[in-house]
PDB file of C-alpha atoms and ligand atoms in Angstrom:
ATOM      1  CA  MET A   1     -12.135  91.173-112.062  1.00  0.00           C
ATOM      2  CA  THR A   2     -12.093  88.209-109.742  1.00  0.00           C
ATOM      3  CA  HIS A   3     -13.456  88.296-106.226  1.00  0.00           C
ATOM      4  CA  GLN A   4     -13.100  84.928-104.547  1.00  0.00           C
ATOM      5  CA  SER A   5     -14.310  83.328-101.366  1.00  0.00           C
ATOM      6  CA  PRO A   6     -11.139  81.453-100.551  1.00  0.00           C
ATOM      7  CA  PRO A   7     -10.879  78.759 -97.917  1.00  0.00           C
ATOM      8  CA  GLU A   8      -9.374  79.518 -94.529  1.00  0.00           C
ATOM      9  CA  GLY A   9      -6.036  77.995 -93.532  1.00  0.00           C
ATOM     10  CA  GLY A  10      -2.798  77.231 -95.315  1.00  0.00           C
ATOM     11  CA  ALA A  11      -2.020  76.279 -98.874  1.00  0.00           C
ATOM     12  CA  GLU A  12      -2.810  72.628 -98.305  1.00  0.00           C
ATOM     13  CA  ASN A  13      -6.473  73.660 -97.760  1.00  0.00           C
ATOM     14  CA  ALA A  14      -6.554  75.819-100.855  1.00  0.00           C
ATOM     15  CA  GLU A  15      -6.589  72.748-103.082  1.00  0.00           C
ATOM     16  CA  ALA A  16     -10.310  72.338-102.431  1.00  0.00           C
ATOM     17  CA  ARG A  17     -11.263  75.139-104.800  1.00  0.00           C
ATOM     18  CA  VAL A  18      -8.366  75.767-107.164  1.00  0.00           C
ATOM     19  CA  VAL A  19      -6.241  73.345-109.121  1.00  0.00           C
ATOM     20  CA  ILE A  20      -2.655  73.516-107.900  1.00  0.00           C
ATOM     21  CA  ASP A  21       0.288  71.496-109.144  1.00  0.00           C
ATOM     22  CA  THR A  22       2.088  70.548-105.924  1.00  0.00           C
ATOM     23  CA  SER A  23       4.867  68.717-107.765  1.00  0.00           C
ATOM     24  CA  VAL A  24       6.708  71.893-108.778  1.00  0.00           C
ATOM     25  CA  ALA A  25       7.685  74.837-106.638  1.00  0.00           C
ATOM     26  CA  HIS A  26       6.242  78.288-107.210  1.00  0.00           C
ATOM     27  CA  GLN A  27       7.839  81.631-106.454  1.00  0.00           C
ATOM     28  CA  SER A  28       4.992  82.982-104.337  1.00  0.00           C
ATOM     29  CA  ARG A  29       5.164  79.973-102.010  1.00  0.00           C
ATOM     30  CA  ILE A  30       8.983  79.862-101.894  1.00  0.00           C
ATOM     31  CA  TYR A  31       8.891  83.537-100.995  1.00  0.00           C
ATOM     32  CA  ASP A  32       6.210  82.833 -98.391  1.00  0.00           C
ATOM     33  CA  TYR A  33       8.509  80.249 -96.780  1.00  0.00           C
ATOM     34  CA  TRP A  34      11.432  82.696 -96.710  1.00  0.00           C
ATOM     35  CA  LEU A  35       9.151  85.219 -94.991  1.00  0.00           C
ATOM     36  CA  GLY A  36       8.163  82.652 -92.345  1.00  0.00           C
ATOM     37  CA  GLY A  37       4.669  81.979 -93.764  1.00  0.00           C
ATOM     38  CA  LYS A  38       2.738  78.689 -93.811  1.00  0.00           C
ATOM     39  CA  ASP A  39       1.190  78.869 -97.273  1.00  0.00           C
ATOM     40  CA  ASN A  40       3.643  76.587 -99.030  1.00  0.00           C
ATOM     41  CA  PHE A  41       4.055  72.941-100.036  1.00  0.00           C
ATOM     42  CA  ALA A  42       6.917  70.493 -99.463  1.00  0.00           C
ATOM     43  CA  VAL A  43       8.337  71.169-102.930  1.00  0.00           C
ATOM     44  CA  ASP A  44       8.387  74.924-102.211  1.00  0.00           C
ATOM     45  CA  ARG A  45      10.067  74.418 -98.836  1.00  0.00           C
ATOM     46  CA  GLU A  46      12.751  72.231-100.418  1.00  0.00           C
ATOM     47  CA  ALA A  47      13.533  74.832-103.098  1.00  0.00           C
ATOM     48  CA  ALA A  48      13.543  77.609-100.472  1.00  0.00           C
ATOM     49  CA  LYS A  49      15.890  75.699 -98.170  1.00  0.00           C
ATOM     50  CA  GLN A  50      18.249  74.802-101.024  1.00  0.00           C
ATOM     51  CA  ALA A  51      18.503  78.485-101.933  1.00  0.00           C
ATOM     52  CA  ILE A  52      19.155  79.510 -98.321  1.00  0.00           C
ATOM     53  CA  ALA A  53      21.934  76.922 -98.112  1.00  0.00           C
ATOM     54  CA  ALA A  54      23.597  78.476-101.164  1.00  0.00           C
ATOM     55  CA  TYR A  55      23.033  82.089-100.111  1.00  0.00           C
ATOM     56  CA  PRO A  56      21.945  82.559 -96.472  1.00  0.00           C
ATOM     57  CA  PRO A  57      21.388  86.370 -96.779  1.00  0.00           C
ATOM     58  CA  ILE A  58      18.394  85.613 -99.031  1.00  0.00           C
ATOM     59  CA  VAL A  59      16.189  85.757 -95.935  1.00  0.00           C
ATOM     60  CA  ARG A  60      17.413  89.263 -95.107  1.00  0.00           C
ATOM     61  CA  GLY A  61      16.804  90.146 -98.727  1.00  0.00           C
ATOM     62  CA  VAL A  62      13.126  89.190 -98.725  1.00  0.00           C
ATOM     63  CA  ARG A  63      12.558  91.063 -95.468  1.00  0.00           C
ATOM     64  CA  ALA A  64      14.265  94.081 -97.008  1.00  0.00           C
ATOM     65  CA  GLN A  65      11.972  93.677-100.031  1.00  0.00           C
ATOM     66  CA  ARG A  66       8.845  93.859 -97.830  1.00  0.00           C
ATOM     67  CA  ALA A  67      10.301  96.824 -95.931  1.00  0.00           C
ATOM     68  CA  PHE A  68      10.985  98.611 -99.234  1.00  0.00           C
ATOM     69  CA  LEU A  69       7.402  97.991-100.369  1.00  0.00           C
ATOM     70  CA  ALA A  70       6.096  99.580 -97.157  1.00  0.00           C
ATOM     71  CA  ARG A  71       8.484 102.550 -97.389  1.00  0.00           C
ATOM     72  CA  VAL A  72       7.557 103.264-100.991  1.00  0.00           C
ATOM     73  CA  VAL A  73       3.812 103.014-100.417  1.00  0.00           C
ATOM     74  CA  ARG A  74       3.968 105.146 -97.270  1.00  0.00           C
ATOM     75  CA  TYR A  75       6.105 107.765 -99.026  1.00  0.00           C
ATOM     76  CA  LEU A  76       3.734 107.945-101.986  1.00  0.00           C
ATOM     77  CA  ALA A  77       0.542 108.046 -99.921  1.00  0.00           C
ATOM     78  CA  GLU A  78       1.797 110.358 -97.167  1.00  0.00           C
ATOM     79  CA  GLU A  79       4.147 112.693 -98.956  1.00  0.00           C
ATOM     80  CA  MET A  80       3.108 112.588-102.618  1.00  0.00           C
ATOM     81  CA  GLY A  81      -0.652 112.337-102.130  1.00  0.00           C
ATOM     82  CA  ILE A  82      -0.980 109.199-104.273  1.00  0.00           C
ATOM     83  CA  LEU A  83      -4.332 107.492-103.785  1.00  0.00           C
ATOM     84  CA  GLN A  84      -4.185 104.755-106.444  1.00  0.00           C
ATOM     85  CA  PHE A  85      -1.905 101.708-106.457  1.00  0.00           C
ATOM     86  CA  LEU A  86      -1.531  98.901-108.989  1.00  0.00           C
ATOM     87  CA  ASP A  87       0.422  96.153-107.186  1.00  0.00           C
ATOM     88  CA  ILE A  88       1.450  93.527-109.759  1.00  0.00           C
ATOM     89  CA  GLY A  89       2.983  90.332-108.377  1.00  0.00           C
ATOM     90  CA  THR A  90       1.240  90.752-105.063  1.00  0.00           C
ATOM     91  CA  GLY A  91       2.364  87.541-103.399  1.00  0.00           C
ATOM     92  CA  LEU A  92       0.588  85.794-100.573  1.00  0.00           C
ATOM     93  CA  PRO A  93      -0.974  88.076 -97.970  1.00  0.00           C
ATOM     94  CA  THR A  94       1.418  88.874 -95.123  1.00  0.00           C
ATOM     95  CA  ALA A  95       2.086  91.758 -92.750  1.00  0.00           C
ATOM     96  CA  ASN A  96       1.799  95.282 -94.153  1.00  0.00           C
ATOM     97  CA  ASN A  97      -0.052  94.496 -97.358  1.00  0.00           C
ATOM     98  CA  THR A  98      -0.100  97.418 -99.776  1.00  0.00           C
ATOM     99  CA  HIS A  99      -3.652  98.567 -98.974  1.00  0.00           C
ATOM    100  CA  GLU A 100      -2.984  98.454 -95.236  1.00  0.00           C
ATOM    101  CA  VAL A 101       0.063 100.703 -95.534  1.00  0.00           C
ATOM    102  CA  ALA A 102      -1.580 103.041 -98.075  1.00  0.00           C
ATOM    103  CA  GLN A 103      -4.885 103.350 -96.225  1.00  0.00           C
ATOM    104  CA  ALA A 104      -3.162 103.943 -92.870  1.00  0.00           C
ATOM    105  CA  ALA A 105      -1.806 107.110 -94.481  1.00  0.00           C
ATOM    106  CA  ALA A 106      -4.721 107.874 -96.820  1.00  0.00           C
ATOM    107  CA  PRO A 107      -7.982 106.042 -95.968  1.00  0.00           C
ATOM    108  CA  THR A 108      -9.460 106.743 -99.413  1.00  0.00           C
ATOM    109  CA  ALA A 109      -6.629 104.917-101.200  1.00  0.00           C
ATOM    110  CA  ARG A 110      -7.637 102.359-103.842  1.00  0.00           C
ATOM    111  CA  VAL A 111      -5.509  99.316-104.534  1.00  0.00           C
ATOM    112  CA  VAL A 112      -5.696  96.741-107.312  1.00  0.00           C
ATOM    113  CA  TYR A 113      -3.739  93.557-106.633  1.00  0.00           C
ATOM    114  CA  VAL A 114      -2.632  91.373-109.561  1.00  0.00           C
ATOM    115  CA  ASP A 115      -1.092  87.902-109.445  1.00  0.00           C
ATOM    116  CA  ASN A 116      -1.221  84.771-111.594  1.00  0.00           C
ATOM    117  CA  ASP A 117      -0.693  82.153-108.867  1.00  0.00           C
ATOM    118  CA  PRO A 118      -3.840  80.180-107.955  1.00  0.00           C
ATOM    119  CA  VAL A 119      -2.717  79.951-104.323  1.00  0.00           C
ATOM    120  CA  VAL A 120      -2.548  83.742-104.093  1.00  0.00           C
ATOM    121  CA  LEU A 121      -6.021  83.826-105.655  1.00  0.00           C
ATOM    122  CA  ALA A 122      -7.239  81.377-103.011  1.00  0.00           C
ATOM    123  CA  HIS A 123      -6.059  83.746-100.282  1.00  0.00           C
ATOM    124  CA  ALA A 124      -7.290  86.930-101.900  1.00  0.00           C
ATOM    125  CA  ARG A 125      -9.911  87.556 -99.230  1.00  0.00           C
ATOM    126  CA  ALA A 126      -7.190  88.816 -96.891  1.00  0.00           C
ATOM    127  CA  LEU A 127      -6.365  91.459 -99.519  1.00  0.00           C
ATOM    128  CA  LEU A 128      -9.930  92.667 -99.866  1.00  0.00           C
ATOM    129  CA  THR A 129     -10.286  94.203 -96.408  1.00  0.00           C
ATOM    130  CA  SER A 130     -10.489  97.858 -97.332  1.00  0.00           C
ATOM    131  CA  THR A 131     -11.342 100.892 -95.248  1.00  0.00           C
ATOM    132  CA  PRO A 132     -14.949 101.969 -95.965  1.00  0.00           C
ATOM    133  CA  GLN A 133     -13.659 105.120 -97.716  1.00  0.00           C
ATOM    134  CA  GLY A 134     -11.164 103.290 -99.928  1.00  0.00           C
ATOM    135  CA  ALA A 135     -11.335 100.129-102.035  1.00  0.00           C
ATOM    136  CA  THR A 136      -9.316  97.063-102.985  1.00  0.00           C
ATOM    137  CA  SER A 137      -9.767  94.477-105.683  1.00  0.00           C
ATOM    138  CA  TYR A 138      -7.932  91.400-106.883  1.00  0.00           C
ATOM    139  CA  LEU A 139      -7.216  90.530-110.483  1.00  0.00           C
ATOM    140  CA  ASP A 140      -6.162  87.016-111.491  1.00  0.00           C
ATOM    141  CA  ALA A 141      -3.985  88.003-114.445  1.00  0.00           C
ATOM    142  CA  ASP A 142      -0.535  87.677-115.957  1.00  0.00           C
ATOM    143  CA  LEU A 143       1.891  90.589-116.234  1.00  0.00           C
ATOM    144  CA  ARG A 144       2.932  89.243-119.633  1.00  0.00           C
ATOM    145  CA  ALA A 145      -0.488  90.343-120.868  1.00  0.00           C
ATOM    146  CA  PRO A 146      -0.273  93.996-119.770  1.00  0.00           C
ATOM    147  CA  ASP A 147      -3.343  95.111-121.702  1.00  0.00           C
ATOM    148  CA  LYS A 148      -5.470  92.617-119.801  1.00  0.00           C
ATOM    149  CA  VAL A 149      -3.972  93.869-116.531  1.00  0.00           C
ATOM    150  CA  LEU A 150      -4.701  97.471-117.490  1.00  0.00           C
ATOM    151  CA  ALA A 151      -8.268  96.695-118.584  1.00  0.00           C
ATOM    152  CA  GLY A 152      -8.975  94.843-115.327  1.00  0.00           C
ATOM    153  CA  ALA A 153      -7.382  97.569-113.207  1.00  0.00           C
ATOM    154  CA  ALA A 154      -9.543 100.196-114.905  1.00  0.00           C
ATOM    155  CA  ASP A 155     -12.589  98.695-113.155  1.00  0.00           C
ATOM    156  CA  LEU A 156     -11.356 100.253-109.921  1.00  0.00           C
ATOM    157  CA  LEU A 157      -8.649 102.778-110.819  1.00  0.00           C
ATOM    158  CA  ASP A 158      -9.166 106.068-112.637  1.00  0.00           C
ATOM    159  CA  PHE A 159      -6.496 106.267-115.333  1.00  0.00           C
ATOM    160  CA  ALA A 160      -7.000 110.028-115.588  1.00  0.00           C
ATOM    161  CA  GLN A 161      -5.521 110.379-112.068  1.00  0.00           C
ATOM    162  CA  PRO A 162      -1.991 109.466-110.898  1.00  0.00           C
ATOM    163  CA  ILE A 163      -1.350 105.790-110.234  1.00  0.00           C
ATOM    164  CA  ALA A 164       1.621 104.107-108.582  1.00  0.00           C
ATOM    165  CA  VAL A 165       2.589 100.898-110.388  1.00  0.00           C
ATOM    166  CA  LEU A 166       4.412  98.538-108.036  1.00  0.00           C
ATOM    167  CA  LEU A 167       6.640  95.875-109.601  1.00  0.00           C
ATOM    168  CA  ILE A 168       8.216  94.637-106.401  1.00  0.00           C
ATOM    169  CA  GLY A 169      10.011  91.347-106.911  1.00  0.00           C
ATOM    170  CA  ILE A 170       8.224  90.273-110.096  1.00  0.00           C
ATOM    171  CA  LEU A 171      10.321  91.409-113.070  1.00  0.00           C
ATOM    172  CA  GLN A 172      12.985  88.779-112.333  1.00  0.00           C
ATOM    173  CA  LEU A 173      10.254  86.227-113.052  1.00  0.00           C
ATOM    174  CA  ILE A 174       9.801  87.600-116.582  1.00  0.00           C
ATOM    175  CA  PRO A 175      12.570  86.186-118.817  1.00  0.00           C
ATOM    176  CA  ASP A 176      14.188  88.363-121.484  1.00  0.00           C
ATOM    177  CA  ALA A 177      12.358  86.290-124.112  1.00  0.00           C
ATOM    178  CA  ASP A 178       9.078  87.813-122.857  1.00  0.00           C
ATOM    179  CA  ASP A 179      10.546  91.334-123.227  1.00  0.00           C
ATOM    180  CA  PRO A 180       9.982  92.728-119.731  1.00  0.00           C
ATOM    181  CA  ARG A 181      11.115  96.203-120.845  1.00  0.00           C
ATOM    182  CA  ALA A 182       8.298  96.359-123.384  1.00  0.00           C
ATOM    183  CA  ILE A 183       5.815  95.203-120.744  1.00  0.00           C
ATOM    184  CA  VAL A 184       6.915  97.929-118.328  1.00  0.00           C
ATOM    185  CA  ALA A 185       6.858 100.505-121.137  1.00  0.00           C
ATOM    186  CA  ARG A 186       3.248  99.547-121.931  1.00  0.00           C
ATOM    187  CA  LEU A 187       2.213 100.038-118.301  1.00  0.00           C
ATOM    188  CA  VAL A 188       4.023 103.377-118.095  1.00  0.00           C
ATOM    189  CA  GLU A 189       2.422 104.514-121.346  1.00  0.00           C
ATOM    190  CA  ALA A 190      -1.027 103.849-119.870  1.00  0.00           C
ATOM    191  CA  ILE A 191      -0.635 105.877-116.667  1.00  0.00           C
ATOM    192  CA  PRO A 192      -0.955 109.678-116.652  1.00  0.00           C
ATOM    193  CA  SER A 193       1.771 112.174-115.780  1.00  0.00           C
ATOM    194  CA  GLY A 194       2.228 112.479-112.036  1.00  0.00           C
ATOM    195  CA  SER A 195       2.202 108.669-111.803  1.00  0.00           C
ATOM    196  CA  TRP A 196       4.972 106.514-110.357  1.00  0.00           C
ATOM    197  CA  LEU A 197       6.858 103.267-110.984  1.00  0.00           C
ATOM    198  CA  ALA A 198       8.530 101.318-108.161  1.00  0.00           C
ATOM    199  CA  VAL A 199      10.813  98.367-108.901  1.00  0.00           C
ATOM    200  CA  TYR A 200      12.630  95.876-106.699  1.00  0.00           C
ATOM    201  CA  HIS A 201      14.840  93.432-108.597  1.00  0.00           C
ATOM    202  CA  PRO A 202      17.412  90.801-107.476  1.00  0.00           C
ATOM    203  CA  ALA A 203      20.924  91.628-108.669  1.00  0.00           C
ATOM    204  CA  SER A 204      23.205  89.696-111.016  1.00  0.00           C
ATOM    205  CA  ASP A 205      26.271  91.782-110.124  1.00  0.00           C
ATOM    206  CA  ILE A 206      26.429  91.484-106.320  1.00  0.00           C
ATOM    207  CA  ASP A 207      27.828  88.351-104.637  1.00  0.00           C
ATOM    208  CA  GLN A 208      27.504  86.703-108.052  1.00  0.00           C
ATOM    209  CA  ARG A 209      28.727  83.215-107.215  1.00  0.00           C
ATOM    210  CA  ARG A 210      26.467  82.526-104.227  1.00  0.00           C
ATOM    211  CA  VAL A 211      23.430  84.346-105.603  1.00  0.00           C
ATOM    212  CA  GLY A 212      23.808  82.606-108.954  1.00  0.00           C
ATOM    213  CA  GLU A 213      23.909  79.205-107.259  1.00  0.00           C
ATOM    214  CA  ALA A 214      20.808  79.998-105.160  1.00  0.00           C
ATOM    215  CA  VAL A 215      18.912  80.960-108.309  1.00  0.00           C
ATOM    216  CA  ARG A 216      20.077  77.837-110.147  1.00  0.00           C
ATOM    217  CA  ARG A 217      18.697  75.731-107.297  1.00  0.00           C
ATOM    218  CA  VAL A 218      15.330  77.504-107.327  1.00  0.00           C
ATOM    219  CA  ASN A 219      15.060  77.389-111.114  1.00  0.00           C
ATOM    220  CA  ALA A 220      15.772  73.647-111.131  1.00  0.00           C
ATOM    221  CA  ARG A 221      12.713  73.055-108.923  1.00  0.00           C
ATOM    222  CA  SER A 222      10.266  75.752-110.087  1.00  0.00           C
ATOM    223  CA  ALA A 223       7.642  76.224-112.749  1.00  0.00           C
ATOM    224  CA  GLY A 224       9.015  79.659-113.652  1.00  0.00           C
ATOM    225  CA  THR A 225      12.578  80.884-113.966  1.00  0.00           C
ATOM    226  CA  THR A 226      14.317  83.702-112.160  1.00  0.00           C
ATOM    227  CA  THR A 227      16.517  86.020-114.225  1.00  0.00           C
ATOM    228  CA  LEU A 228      18.982  88.126-112.263  1.00  0.00           C
ATOM    229  CA  ARG A 229      19.793  91.556-113.727  1.00  0.00           C
ATOM    230  CA  SER A 230      22.557  94.113-113.265  1.00  0.00           C
ATOM    231  CA  CYS A 231      22.127  97.661-112.008  1.00  0.00           C
ATOM    232  CA  ASP A 232      22.285  98.947-115.608  1.00  0.00           C
ATOM    233  CA  GLN A 233      19.661  96.462-116.742  1.00  0.00           C
ATOM    234  CA  VAL A 234      17.356  97.454-113.886  1.00  0.00           C
ATOM    235  CA  ALA A 235      17.893 101.127-114.762  1.00  0.00           C
ATOM    236  CA  ARG A 236      16.547 100.461-118.266  1.00  0.00           C
ATOM    237  CA  PHE A 237      13.098  99.720-116.822  1.00  0.00           C
ATOM    238  CA  PHE A 238      12.945 103.396-115.828  1.00  0.00           C
ATOM    239  CA  VAL A 239      13.687 104.861-119.259  1.00  0.00           C
ATOM    240  CA  GLY A 240      11.680 108.068-119.795  1.00  0.00           C
ATOM    241  CA  LEU A 241      10.950 108.468-116.073  1.00  0.00           C
ATOM    242  CA  LYS A 242      12.639 110.630-113.449  1.00  0.00           C
ATOM    243  CA  LEU A 243      14.176 108.617-110.635  1.00  0.00           C
ATOM    244  CA  ILE A 244      13.929 110.265-107.239  1.00  0.00           C
ATOM    245  CA  GLU A 245      16.850 110.285-104.833  1.00  0.00           C
ATOM    246  CA  PRO A 246      18.781 108.130-104.117  1.00  0.00           C
ATOM    247  CA  GLY A 247      18.183 106.596-107.560  1.00  0.00           C
ATOM    248  CA  ILE A 248      18.677 102.869-108.037  1.00  0.00           C
ATOM    249  CA  VAL A 249      20.505 101.518-105.008  1.00  0.00           C
ATOM    250  CA  GLN A 250      20.803  98.338-103.012  1.00  0.00           C
ATOM    251  CA  VAL A 251      17.422  97.913-101.421  1.00  0.00           C
ATOM    252  CA  GLN A 252      18.449  98.567 -97.827  1.00  0.00           C
ATOM    253  CA  ARG A 253      19.886 101.940 -98.901  1.00  0.00           C
ATOM    254  CA  TRP A 254      16.675 103.228-100.453  1.00  0.00           C
ATOM    255  CA  ARG A 255      15.477 105.930 -98.036  1.00  0.00           C
ATOM    256  CA  PRO A 256      16.031 103.743 -94.977  1.00  0.00           C
ATOM    257  CA  GLY A 257      14.757 106.414 -92.574  1.00  0.00           C
ATOM    258  CA  THR A 258      14.933 105.461 -88.945  1.00  0.00           C
ATOM    259  CA  ALA A 259      13.122 102.124 -89.185  1.00  0.00           C
ATOM    260  CA  ALA A 260      15.519 100.041 -91.249  1.00  0.00           C
ATOM    261  CA  ALA A 261      19.133 100.399 -90.236  1.00  0.00           C
ATOM    262  CA  ASP A 262      21.729  99.774 -92.926  1.00  0.00           C
ATOM    263  CA  ASP A 263      24.124  97.500 -91.076  1.00  0.00           C
ATOM    264  CA  GLY A 264      26.594  97.594 -93.946  1.00  0.00           C
ATOM    265  CA  GLU A 265      25.841  94.030 -95.083  1.00  0.00           C
ATOM    266  CA  GLU A 266      25.302  93.490 -98.766  1.00  0.00           C
ATOM    267  CA  ILE A 267      21.869  92.581-100.100  1.00  0.00           C
ATOM    268  CA  ALA A 268      21.865  91.382-103.686  1.00  0.00           C
ATOM    269  CA  ALA A 269      18.918  93.415-104.917  1.00  0.00           C
ATOM    270  CA  TYR A 270      18.220  96.845-106.402  1.00  0.00           C
ATOM    271  CA  ALA A 271      15.341  99.191-105.716  1.00  0.00           C
ATOM    272  CA  GLY A 272      14.167 102.434-107.232  1.00  0.00           C
ATOM    273  CA  LEU A 273      11.192 104.764-107.537  1.00  0.00           C
ATOM    274  CA  ALA A 274      10.558 107.107-110.439  1.00  0.00           C
ATOM    275  CA  ARG A 275       7.937 109.634-111.528  1.00  0.00           C
ATOM    276  CA  LYS A 276       6.337 110.142-114.905  1.00  0.00           C
ATOM    277  CA  PHE A 277       6.282 113.803-115.970  1.00  0.00           C
TER     278      PHE A 277
HETATM  279  C1  LIG B   1       8.467  87.215-104.948  1.00  0.00           C
HETATM  280  S1  LIG B   1       6.732  87.440-104.969  1.00  0.00           S
HETATM  281  C2  LIG B   1       6.667  89.166-104.573  1.00  0.00           C
HETATM  282  C3  LIG B   1       5.519  89.526-103.665  1.00  0.00           C
HETATM  283  C4  LIG B   1       5.368  90.988-103.280  1.00  0.00           C
HETATM  284  N1  LIG B   1       5.359  91.883-104.428  1.00  0.00           N
HETATM  285  C5  LIG B   1       6.394  91.431-102.295  1.00  0.00           C
HETATM  286  O1  LIG B   1       7.240  92.249-102.649  1.00  0.00           O
HETATM  287  O2  LIG B   1       6.378  91.002-101.169  1.00  0.00           O
HETATM  288  C6  LIG B   1       6.374  87.478-106.731  1.00  0.00           C
HETATM  289  C7  LIG B   1       4.916  87.298-107.076  1.00  0.00           C
HETATM  290  O3  LIG B   1       4.752  87.532-108.475  1.00  0.00           O
HETATM  291  C8  LIG B   1       3.823  86.594-108.977  1.00  0.00           C
HETATM  292  N2  LIG B   1       4.059  86.427-110.418  1.00  0.00           N
HETATM  293  C9  LIG B   1       5.105  85.818-111.025  1.00  0.00           C
HETATM  294  N3  LIG B   1       5.007  85.917-112.356  1.00  0.00           N
HETATM  295  C10 LIG B   1       3.851  86.574-112.609  1.00  0.00           C
HETATM  296  C11 LIG B   1       3.200  86.974-113.803  1.00  0.00           C
HETATM  297  N4  LIG B   1       3.726  86.711-115.000  1.00  0.00           N
HETATM  298  N5  LIG B   1       2.041  87.648-113.694  1.00  0.00           N
HETATM  299  C12 LIG B   1       1.499  87.929-112.481  1.00  0.00           C
HETATM  300  N6  LIG B   1       2.081  87.575-111.312  1.00  0.00           N
HETATM  301  C13 LIG B   1       3.239  86.896-111.375  1.00  0.00           C
HETATM  302  C14 LIG B   1       4.079  85.336-108.195  1.00  0.00           C
HETATM  303  O4  LIG B   1       2.969  84.469-108.205  1.00  0.00           O
HETATM  304  C15 LIG B   1       4.392  85.907-106.810  1.00  0.00           C
HETATM  305  O5  LIG B   1       3.235  85.963-106.018  1.00  0.00           O
END
């Protein structure tokens, strides 16, 4: 388990304590730029802008992603009584971080954040601001080593009690060669019945030409690669689990409630939430 004392300020300041390659873009910082954050480098901004030029709705998509994260966490904490969250692929701290949403509904909620980006690590302090009754921790680990993630998470989470595993905008960063389905299956195997899996994943079968070009531009400038997947491919991550209504849908259509209006515009991403019985 890693608890850091990161520097204040933007990504440029983070270099003081962690080694960061600023010559290649990274997904967390590209995503930060799309969200309007300041924790990114020139190479990230260039990749982010190139993608927006190819597919302008990408900015709506990342906002919809954050809104989905908040809706899922609120639903689980408020309505399903879930008090433990394993948020893998946390991203840079922003508004409505998982523990803030969960603990607003359930102050005793415990959240383990996991990411493998050193810049996210450098900003982890903002994720470690728990209510006194609850707890948060940060794990510097790679989803492709799920047993290490599970072992680290067990320092804070009780694996005899239900846990919500959040894979919000990370599985597209795991190429097929790394067998993301097996990774998800390992996580699901480790959590008890009554637990949950939430997934947000960019789509390969919506607005294919523009989305494909945006991804090509990001991949050409990034350390990792993004793999788009179809609705059927996303559904396979949920094998053995029971999806709750409305199933796997375009993200803006997942239980929009009153807060997020579906204005009828397409967003090239799928979202779903399922329970382990
Ligand atoms: C697009 S961001 C999503 C952030 C957040 N989940 C959200 O929905 O706002 C993806 C995050 O996953 C992290 N990530 C990518 N590959 C990873 C891996 N193999 N293991 C752990 N984290 C990873 C990146 O560093 C980045 O912070």
